[in-house]
Coordinates of C-alpha atoms in Angstrom, one line a residue:
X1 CA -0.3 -5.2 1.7
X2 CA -4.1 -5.5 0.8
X3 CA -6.6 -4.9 3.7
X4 CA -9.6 -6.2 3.0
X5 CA -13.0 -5.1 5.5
X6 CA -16.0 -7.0 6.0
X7 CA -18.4 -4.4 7.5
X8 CA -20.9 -5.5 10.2
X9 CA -20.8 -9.2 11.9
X10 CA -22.0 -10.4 15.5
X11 CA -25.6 -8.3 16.4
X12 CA -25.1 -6.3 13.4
X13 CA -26.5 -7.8 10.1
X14 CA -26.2 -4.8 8.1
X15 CA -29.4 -4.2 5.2
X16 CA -31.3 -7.0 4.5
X17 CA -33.3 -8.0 1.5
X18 CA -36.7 -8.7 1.0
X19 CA -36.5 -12.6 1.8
X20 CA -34.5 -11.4 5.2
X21 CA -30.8 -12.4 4.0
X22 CA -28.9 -10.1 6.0
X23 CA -25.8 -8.7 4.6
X24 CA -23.2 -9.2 7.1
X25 CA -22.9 -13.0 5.6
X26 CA -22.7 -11.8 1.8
X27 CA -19.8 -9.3 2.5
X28 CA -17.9 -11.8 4.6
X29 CA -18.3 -14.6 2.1
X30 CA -17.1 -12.4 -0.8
X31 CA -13.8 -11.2 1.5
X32 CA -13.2 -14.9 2.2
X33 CA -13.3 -15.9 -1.7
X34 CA -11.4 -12.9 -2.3
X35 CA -8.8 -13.2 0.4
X36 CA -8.0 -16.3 -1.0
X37 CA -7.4 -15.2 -4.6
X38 CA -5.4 -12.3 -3.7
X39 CA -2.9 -14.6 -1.4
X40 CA -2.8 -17.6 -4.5
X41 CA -2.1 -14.6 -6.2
X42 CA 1.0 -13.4 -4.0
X43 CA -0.8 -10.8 -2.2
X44 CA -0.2 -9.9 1.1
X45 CA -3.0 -10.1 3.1
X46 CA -5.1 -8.8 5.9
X47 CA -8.8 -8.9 6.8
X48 CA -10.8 -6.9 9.8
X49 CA -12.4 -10.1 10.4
X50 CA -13.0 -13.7 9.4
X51 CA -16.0 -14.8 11.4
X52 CA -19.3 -13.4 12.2
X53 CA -18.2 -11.4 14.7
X54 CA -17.9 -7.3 15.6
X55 CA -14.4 -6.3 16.6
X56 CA -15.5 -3.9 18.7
X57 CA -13.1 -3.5 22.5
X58 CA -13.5 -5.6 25.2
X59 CA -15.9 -5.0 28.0
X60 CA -18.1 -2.1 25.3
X61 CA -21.4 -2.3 26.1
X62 CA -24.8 -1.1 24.0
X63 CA -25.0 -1.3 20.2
X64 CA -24.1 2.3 19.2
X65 CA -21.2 2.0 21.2
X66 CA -19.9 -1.3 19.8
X67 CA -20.5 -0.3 16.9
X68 CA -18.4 3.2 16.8
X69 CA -15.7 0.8 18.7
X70 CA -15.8 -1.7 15.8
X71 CA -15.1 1.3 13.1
X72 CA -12.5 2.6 14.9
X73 CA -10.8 -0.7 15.2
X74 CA -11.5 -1.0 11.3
X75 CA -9.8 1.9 10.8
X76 CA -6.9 1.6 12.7
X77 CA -6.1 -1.5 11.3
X78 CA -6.3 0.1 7.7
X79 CA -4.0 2.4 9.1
X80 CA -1.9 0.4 10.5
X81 CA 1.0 -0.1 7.8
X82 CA 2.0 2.6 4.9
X83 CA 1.7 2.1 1.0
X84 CA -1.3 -0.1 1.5
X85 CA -3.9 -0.9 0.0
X86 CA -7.8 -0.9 1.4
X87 CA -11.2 -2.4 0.4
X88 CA -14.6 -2.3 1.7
X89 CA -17.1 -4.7 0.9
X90 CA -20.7 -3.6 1.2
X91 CA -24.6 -4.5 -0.1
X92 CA -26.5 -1.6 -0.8
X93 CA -30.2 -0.7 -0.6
X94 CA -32.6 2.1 -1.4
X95 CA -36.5 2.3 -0.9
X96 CA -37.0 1.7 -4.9
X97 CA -36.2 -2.0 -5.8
X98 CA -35.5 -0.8 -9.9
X99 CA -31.7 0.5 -8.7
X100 CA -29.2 -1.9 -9.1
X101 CA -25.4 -2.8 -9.8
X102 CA -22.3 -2.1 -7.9
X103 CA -20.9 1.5 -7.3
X104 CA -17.7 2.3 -6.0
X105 CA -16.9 5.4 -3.4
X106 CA -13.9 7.2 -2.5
X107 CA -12.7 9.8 -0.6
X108 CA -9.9 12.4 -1.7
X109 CA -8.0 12.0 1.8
X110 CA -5.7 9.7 -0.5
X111 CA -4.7 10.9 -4.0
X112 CA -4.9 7.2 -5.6
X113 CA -8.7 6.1 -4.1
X114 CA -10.4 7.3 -7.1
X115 CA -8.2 5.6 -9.4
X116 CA -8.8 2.5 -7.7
X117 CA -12.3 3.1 -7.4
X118 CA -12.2 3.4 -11.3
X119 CA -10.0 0.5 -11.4
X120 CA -12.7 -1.7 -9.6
X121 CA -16.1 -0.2 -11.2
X122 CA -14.3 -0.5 -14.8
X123 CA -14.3 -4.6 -13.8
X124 CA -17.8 -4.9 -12.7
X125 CA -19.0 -3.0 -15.9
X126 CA -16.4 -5.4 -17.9
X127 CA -16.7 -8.6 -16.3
X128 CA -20.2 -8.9 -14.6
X129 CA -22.8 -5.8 -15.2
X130 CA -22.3 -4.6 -18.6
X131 CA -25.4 -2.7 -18.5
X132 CA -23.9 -1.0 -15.2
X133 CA -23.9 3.0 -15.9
X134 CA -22.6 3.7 -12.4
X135 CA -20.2 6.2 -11.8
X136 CA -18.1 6.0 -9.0
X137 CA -18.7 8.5 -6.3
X138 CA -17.0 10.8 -4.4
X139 CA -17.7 10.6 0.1
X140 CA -17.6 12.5 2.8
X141 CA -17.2 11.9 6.4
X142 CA -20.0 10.4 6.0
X143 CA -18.4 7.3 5.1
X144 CA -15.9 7.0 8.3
X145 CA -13.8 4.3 7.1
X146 CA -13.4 5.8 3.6
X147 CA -12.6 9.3 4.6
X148 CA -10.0 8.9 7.4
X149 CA -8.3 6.1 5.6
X150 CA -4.8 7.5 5.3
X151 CA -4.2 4.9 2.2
X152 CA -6.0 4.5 -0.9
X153 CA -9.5 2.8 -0.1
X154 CA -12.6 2.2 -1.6
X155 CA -15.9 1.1 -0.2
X156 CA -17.2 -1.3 -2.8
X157 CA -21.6 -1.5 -3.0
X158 CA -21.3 -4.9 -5.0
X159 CA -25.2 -4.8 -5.5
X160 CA -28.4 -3.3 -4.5
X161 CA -30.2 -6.5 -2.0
X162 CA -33.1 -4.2 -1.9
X163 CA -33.1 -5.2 -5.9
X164 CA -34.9 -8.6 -6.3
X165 CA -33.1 -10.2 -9.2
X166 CA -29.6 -9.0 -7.5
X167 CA -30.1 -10.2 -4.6
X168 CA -30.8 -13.7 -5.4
X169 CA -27.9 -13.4 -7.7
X170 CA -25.6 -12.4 -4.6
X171 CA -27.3 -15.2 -2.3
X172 CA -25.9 -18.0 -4.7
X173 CA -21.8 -19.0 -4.3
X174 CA -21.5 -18.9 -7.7
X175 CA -22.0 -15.2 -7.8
X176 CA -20.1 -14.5 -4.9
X177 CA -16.9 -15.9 -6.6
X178 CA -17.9 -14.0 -9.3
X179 CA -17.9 -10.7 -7.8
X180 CA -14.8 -11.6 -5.7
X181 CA -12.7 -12.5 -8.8
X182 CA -13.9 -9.2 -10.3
X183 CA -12.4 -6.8 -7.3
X184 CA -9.7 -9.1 -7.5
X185 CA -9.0 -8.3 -10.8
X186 CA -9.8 -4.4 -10.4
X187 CA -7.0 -4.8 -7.4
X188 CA -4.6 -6.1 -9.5
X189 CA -5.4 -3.7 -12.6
X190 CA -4.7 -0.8 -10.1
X191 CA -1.2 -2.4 -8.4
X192 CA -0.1 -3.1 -11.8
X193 CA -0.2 0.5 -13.3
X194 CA 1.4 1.8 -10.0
X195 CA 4.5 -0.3 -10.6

């Protein structure tokens, strides 16, 4: 079982670049593309949503509290079956617009999330940003989903959208697939030297 998690949705957009795209759309058009690879693929597979929506409970009310409500719904579906498999999708940001490329971070509350992590940053570097010198990063708490995942999971920064030139590159479809196919193919690269 794959889960694959598209953070924010609904009131919560996430970072934003400079032109205003917001990333809630990005990460949930990447976990589309990739759902759908993974499953033509004979994956099985589950995502925290598929709209623009927050999963947060019923009847929550305020933004801080729908918010905590919609990561602990996150997390208890990637803890909802054993020997699974979990993936983050995210946009970074930083105040400099020079940083750029996709970084990978795990926690050590699972023995096989760095080598997944690896798995996955050794594709971007490979298949999309060769000039990507990245090193995947250990997380705390932190990062809640991450670190109280009880299976291995990685949250995956695909790009910086405070970077210019990456985030026009992530507002096209044809880079989305792109970075889609290459977590697909860091996925499968980690399931296939478990077996």
């Amino acid at each position: 079982m794959v889960y694959v998690d598209s953070p924010h949705g609904g009131i919560d957009g996430g970072c934003t670049s400079a032109e205003g795209v917001p990333e809630k759309g990005i990460n949930l058009d990447i976990l589309l593309r990739l759902r759908d690879l993974l499953e033509i693929n004979g994956y099985e597979v589950k995502v925290t949503r598929d709209t623009d929506r927050s999963i947060h409970d019923e009847g929550i009310v305020g933004i801080a509290e729908q918010k905590s409500s919609d990561m602990d719904n996150r997390l208890a579906i990637f803890n909802e079956t054993d020997h699974a498999l979990c993936l983050s999708i995210h946009q970074n940001q930083f105040t400099d617009a020079k940083y750029s490329g996709a970084q990978m971070f795990y926690s050590n509350s699972n023995k096989n999330s760095e080598a997944l992590a690896r798995a996955l940053q050794s594709r971007f570097r490979e298949l999309l940003q060769p000039n990507n010198n990245r090193e995947i990063k250990l997380c705390g708490k932190e990062l809640f989903l991450c670190y109280y995942s009880e299976n291995p999971t990685v949250m995956a920064e695909c790009g910086f959208l405070s970077n210019p030139e990456e985030a026009a590159m992530l507002s096209t479809e044809d880079y989305r697939e792109k970075v889609a196919f290459t977590l697909y193919t860091g996925i499968s690269d980690f399931v296939n030297r478990k077996k």
